[in-house]
PDB file of C-alpha atoms in Angstrom:
ATOM      1  CA  MET A   1      -7.692   9.105  14.580  1.00 81.00           C
ATOM      2  CA  TYR A   2      -5.704   6.219  13.141  1.00 86.00           C
ATOM      3  CA  HIS A   3      -2.324   4.981  14.360  1.00 87.00           C
ATOM      4  CA  GLN A   4       0.564   2.877  13.079  1.00 86.00           C
ATOM      5  CA  GLU A   5      -0.912  -0.358  14.484  1.00 91.00           C
ATOM      6  CA  ASP A   6      -4.109   0.151  12.451  1.00 93.00           C
ATOM      7  CA  ILE A   7      -2.272  -0.700   9.213  1.00 95.00           C
ATOM      8  CA  ILE A   8      -0.777  -3.926  10.626  1.00 95.00           C
ATOM      9  CA  GLY A   9      -2.323  -7.014   9.038  1.00 95.00           C
ATOM     10  CA  ILE A  10      -3.107  -8.617   5.702  1.00 97.00           C
ATOM     11  CA  TRP A  11      -5.070  -6.658   3.085  1.00 97.00           C
ATOM     12  CA  LYS A  12      -6.546  -8.082  -0.111  1.00 98.00           C
ATOM     13  CA  GLY A  13      -8.091  -6.538  -3.204  1.00 97.00           C
ATOM     14  CA  GLU A  14      -8.168  -6.410  -6.987  1.00 94.00           C
ATOM     15  CA  HIS A  15      -6.912  -3.708  -9.313  1.00 92.00           C
ATOM     16  CA  GLN A  16      -6.618  -3.657 -13.116  1.00 89.00           C
ATOM     17  CA  GLY A  17      -6.869  -7.434 -13.452  1.00 90.00           C
ATOM     18  CA  LYS A  18      -4.408  -8.175 -10.668  1.00 93.00           C
ATOM     19  CA  GLU A  19      -5.113  -9.704  -7.281  1.00 96.00           C
ATOM     20  CA  LEU A  20      -3.334  -7.747  -4.552  1.00 97.00           C
ATOM     21  CA  LEU A  21      -2.204  -9.129  -1.212  1.00 97.00           C
ATOM     22  CA  PHE A  22      -0.390  -6.655   1.044  1.00 98.00           C
ATOM     23  CA  GLU A  23       0.920  -7.665   4.457  1.00 97.00           C
ATOM     24  CA  PHE A  24       2.136  -5.000   6.875  1.00 97.00           C
ATOM     25  CA  LYS A  25       3.949  -6.444   9.902  1.00 97.00           C
ATOM     26  CA  SER A  26       4.550  -4.957  13.351  1.00 96.00           C
ATOM     27  CA  ASP A  27       8.348  -4.960  12.787  1.00 97.00           C
ATOM     28  CA  GLN A  28       7.860  -2.363   9.984  1.00 97.00           C
ATOM     29  CA  THR A  29       8.439  -4.931   7.202  1.00 98.00           C
ATOM     30  CA  CYS A  30       5.930  -5.619   4.470  1.00 98.00           C
ATOM     31  CA  VAL A  31       5.232  -7.978   1.581  1.00 98.00           C
ATOM     32  CA  LEU A  32       3.383  -6.652  -1.467  1.00 98.00           C
ATOM     33  CA  SER A  33       2.104  -9.343  -3.838  1.00 97.00           C
ATOM     34  CA  PHE A  34       0.636  -8.623  -7.291  1.00 96.00           C
ATOM     35  CA  SER A  35      -0.880 -11.717  -8.928  1.00 97.00           C
ATOM     36  CA  ASP A  36      -1.921 -11.596 -12.595  1.00 93.00           C
ATOM     37  CA  LYS A  37      -4.338 -14.476 -13.215  1.00 84.00           C
ATOM     38  CA  VAL A  38      -4.530 -13.930 -16.986  1.00 86.00           C
ATOM     39  CA  HIS A  39      -0.767 -14.190 -17.514  1.00 87.00           C
ATOM     40  CA  ALA A  40      -0.201 -16.536 -14.539  1.00 89.00           C
ATOM     41  CA  THR A  41       2.483 -14.291 -13.055  1.00 95.00           C
ATOM     42  CA  ILE A  42       3.126 -13.117  -9.514  1.00 95.00           C
ATOM     43  CA  VAL A  43       5.340 -10.207  -8.510  1.00 95.00           C
ATOM     44  CA  VAL A  44       6.320 -10.128  -4.843  1.00 97.00           C
ATOM     45  CA  LEU A  45       8.065  -7.128  -3.299  1.00 98.00           C
ATOM     46  CA  ASN A  46       9.575  -7.123   0.192  1.00 98.00           C
ATOM     47  CA  GLY A  47      10.593  -4.004   2.059  1.00 98.00           C
ATOM     48  CA  ASN A  48      10.358  -1.766   5.084  1.00 98.00           C
ATOM     49  CA  PHE A  49       7.363   0.521   5.322  1.00 98.00           C
ATOM     50  CA  ASP A  50       6.998   3.899   6.933  1.00 96.00           C
ATOM     51  CA  THR A  51       3.770   5.823   7.500  1.00 96.00           C
ATOM     52  CA  ASP A  52       3.002   9.348   8.630  1.00 95.00           C
ATOM     53  CA  PHE A  53      -0.387   9.390  10.315  1.00 94.00           C
ATOM     54  CA  SER A  54      -0.072  13.086  11.202  1.00 94.00           C
ATOM     55  CA  LYS A  55      -0.662  13.971   7.533  1.00 90.00           C
ATOM     56  CA  LYS A  56      -3.967  13.883   5.654  1.00 91.00           C
ATOM     57  CA  PRO A  57      -3.999  11.804   3.542  1.00 94.00           C
ATOM     58  CA  ILE A  58      -1.683   9.363   5.332  1.00 96.00           C
ATOM     59  CA  MET A  59       1.720   9.015   3.670  1.00 97.00           C
ATOM     60  CA  LEU A  60       3.117   5.529   2.998  1.00 97.00           C
ATOM     61  CA  SER A  61       6.617   4.705   1.784  1.00 98.00           C
ATOM     62  CA  VAL A  62       8.159   1.295   1.146  1.00 98.00           C
ATOM     63  CA  ARG A  63      11.961   1.315   1.190  1.00 98.00           C
ATOM     64  CA  ASN A  64      14.832  -1.196   0.973  1.00 98.00           C
ATOM     65  CA  ILE A  65      13.091  -3.275  -1.699  1.00 98.00           C
ATOM     66  CA  PRO A  66      15.594  -5.894  -2.939  1.00 97.00           C
ATOM     67  CA  GLN A  67      13.556  -6.468  -6.134  1.00 96.00           C
ATOM     68  CA  LEU A  68      13.724  -2.761  -7.140  1.00 97.00           C
ATOM     69  CA  ASN A  69      16.440  -0.115  -7.252  1.00 96.00           C
ATOM     70  CA  HIS A  70      14.103   2.548  -5.823  1.00 97.00           C
ATOM     71  CA  SER A  71      11.557   3.063  -3.065  1.00 98.00           C
ATOM     72  CA  LEU A  72       7.792   3.245  -3.569  1.00 98.00           C
ATOM     73  CA  HIS A  73       5.712   6.156  -2.287  1.00 98.00           C
ATOM     74  CA  THR A  74       1.973   6.722  -2.073  1.00 98.00           C
ATOM     75  CA  ILE A  75      -0.881   7.883   0.127  1.00 98.00           C
ATOM     76  CA  LEU A  76      -3.575   5.878   1.854  1.00 96.00           C
ATOM     77  CA  GLU A  77      -6.822   6.409   3.680  1.00 96.00           C
ATOM     78  CA  PHE A  78      -9.081   4.232   5.781  1.00 95.00           C
ATOM     79  CA  VAL A  79     -12.594   3.756   4.388  1.00 93.00           C
ATOM     80  CA  LYS A  80     -15.569   1.822   5.728  1.00 81.00           C
ATOM     81  CA  GLY A  81     -14.056   0.164   8.794  1.00 74.00           C
ATOM     82  CA  ASN A  82     -11.751  -2.606   7.596  1.00 91.00           C
ATOM     83  CA  SER A  83     -10.944  -1.192   4.157  1.00 96.00           C
ATOM     84  CA  ILE A  84      -8.180   1.056   2.901  1.00 96.00           C
ATOM     85  CA  ARG A  85      -7.685   2.985  -0.322  1.00 97.00           C
ATOM     86  CA  ILE A  86      -4.140   3.296  -1.663  1.00 97.00           C
ATOM     87  CA  ALA A  87      -3.192   5.636  -4.497  1.00 97.00           C
ATOM     88  CA  LYS A  88      -0.809   4.457  -7.218  1.00 96.00           C
ATOM     89  CA  PHE A  89       2.801   3.893  -6.193  1.00 96.00           C
ATOM     90  CA  VAL A  90       5.491   6.202  -7.559  1.00 97.00           C
ATOM     91  CA  PRO A  91       9.300   5.845  -7.403  1.00 97.00           C
ATOM     92  CA  ARG A  92      10.048   9.376  -6.148  1.00 95.00           C
ATOM     93  CA  TRP A  93       8.773  10.999  -2.966  1.00 92.00           C
ATOM     94  CA  LYS A  94       8.214  14.357  -4.681  1.00 92.00           C
ATOM     95  CA  LEU A  95       5.913  12.683  -7.252  1.00 93.00           C
ATOM     96  CA  ARG A  96       3.688  11.134  -4.563  1.00 93.00           C
ATOM     97  CA  PRO A  97      -0.028  11.617  -5.277  1.00 95.00           C
ATOM     98  CA  ILE A  98      -1.828  14.222  -3.188  1.00 94.00           C
ATOM     99  CA  SER A  99      -5.349  12.943  -3.865  1.00 95.00           C
ATOM    100  CA  PHE A 100      -7.093   9.731  -4.895  1.00 97.00           C
ATOM    101  CA  ASP A 101      -7.991   8.981  -8.508  1.00 93.00           C
ATOM    102  CA  LEU A 102     -10.753   6.375  -8.736  1.00 88.00           C
ATOM    103  CA  LYS A 103      -9.183   4.893 -11.893  1.00 90.00           C
ATOM    104  CA  THR A 104      -5.751   4.285 -10.361  1.00 92.00           C
ATOM    105  CA  SER A 105      -6.485   3.836  -6.640  1.00 96.00           C
ATOM    106  CA  MET A 106      -6.495   0.368  -5.073  1.00 96.00           C
ATOM    107  CA  GLU A 107      -9.207  -0.717  -2.616  1.00 96.00           C
ATOM    108  CA  LEU A 108      -8.125  -3.359  -0.120  1.00 97.00           C
ATOM    109  CA  LYS A 109     -10.057  -5.148   2.609  1.00 97.00           C
ATOM    110  CA  ARG A 110      -8.502  -6.496   5.798  1.00 97.00           C
ATOM    111  CA  ILE A 111      -8.453 -10.289   5.945  1.00 95.00           C
ATOM    112  CA  ASN A 112      -9.315 -11.614   9.393  1.00 74.00           C
ATOM    113  CA  ASN A 113      -6.645 -14.053  10.489  1.00 57.00           C
TER     114      ASN A 113
END
């Protein structure tokens, strides 16, 4: 069984040509970074995250994002020890994915500090 502290840390991966760097902090804040090497652009989102580990799959919401006028909602699951799979983010809670699509899901590995 996983708990809130299991998500805390820095996670890195690649998805659709973008390098992803997600940091979840113990004070419930997070930084989501999407780096596009081809176009030399980086999008960084800051916010407060909330998880519900009592649900399967685990629900993840990022709220209070100054760079957006809406929250982001998704699901996640732990795979192979220090890896997580995150479904695509959606702007409305009711549109949150209920399963993982291999084409749109993001695989991230924990970076050891």
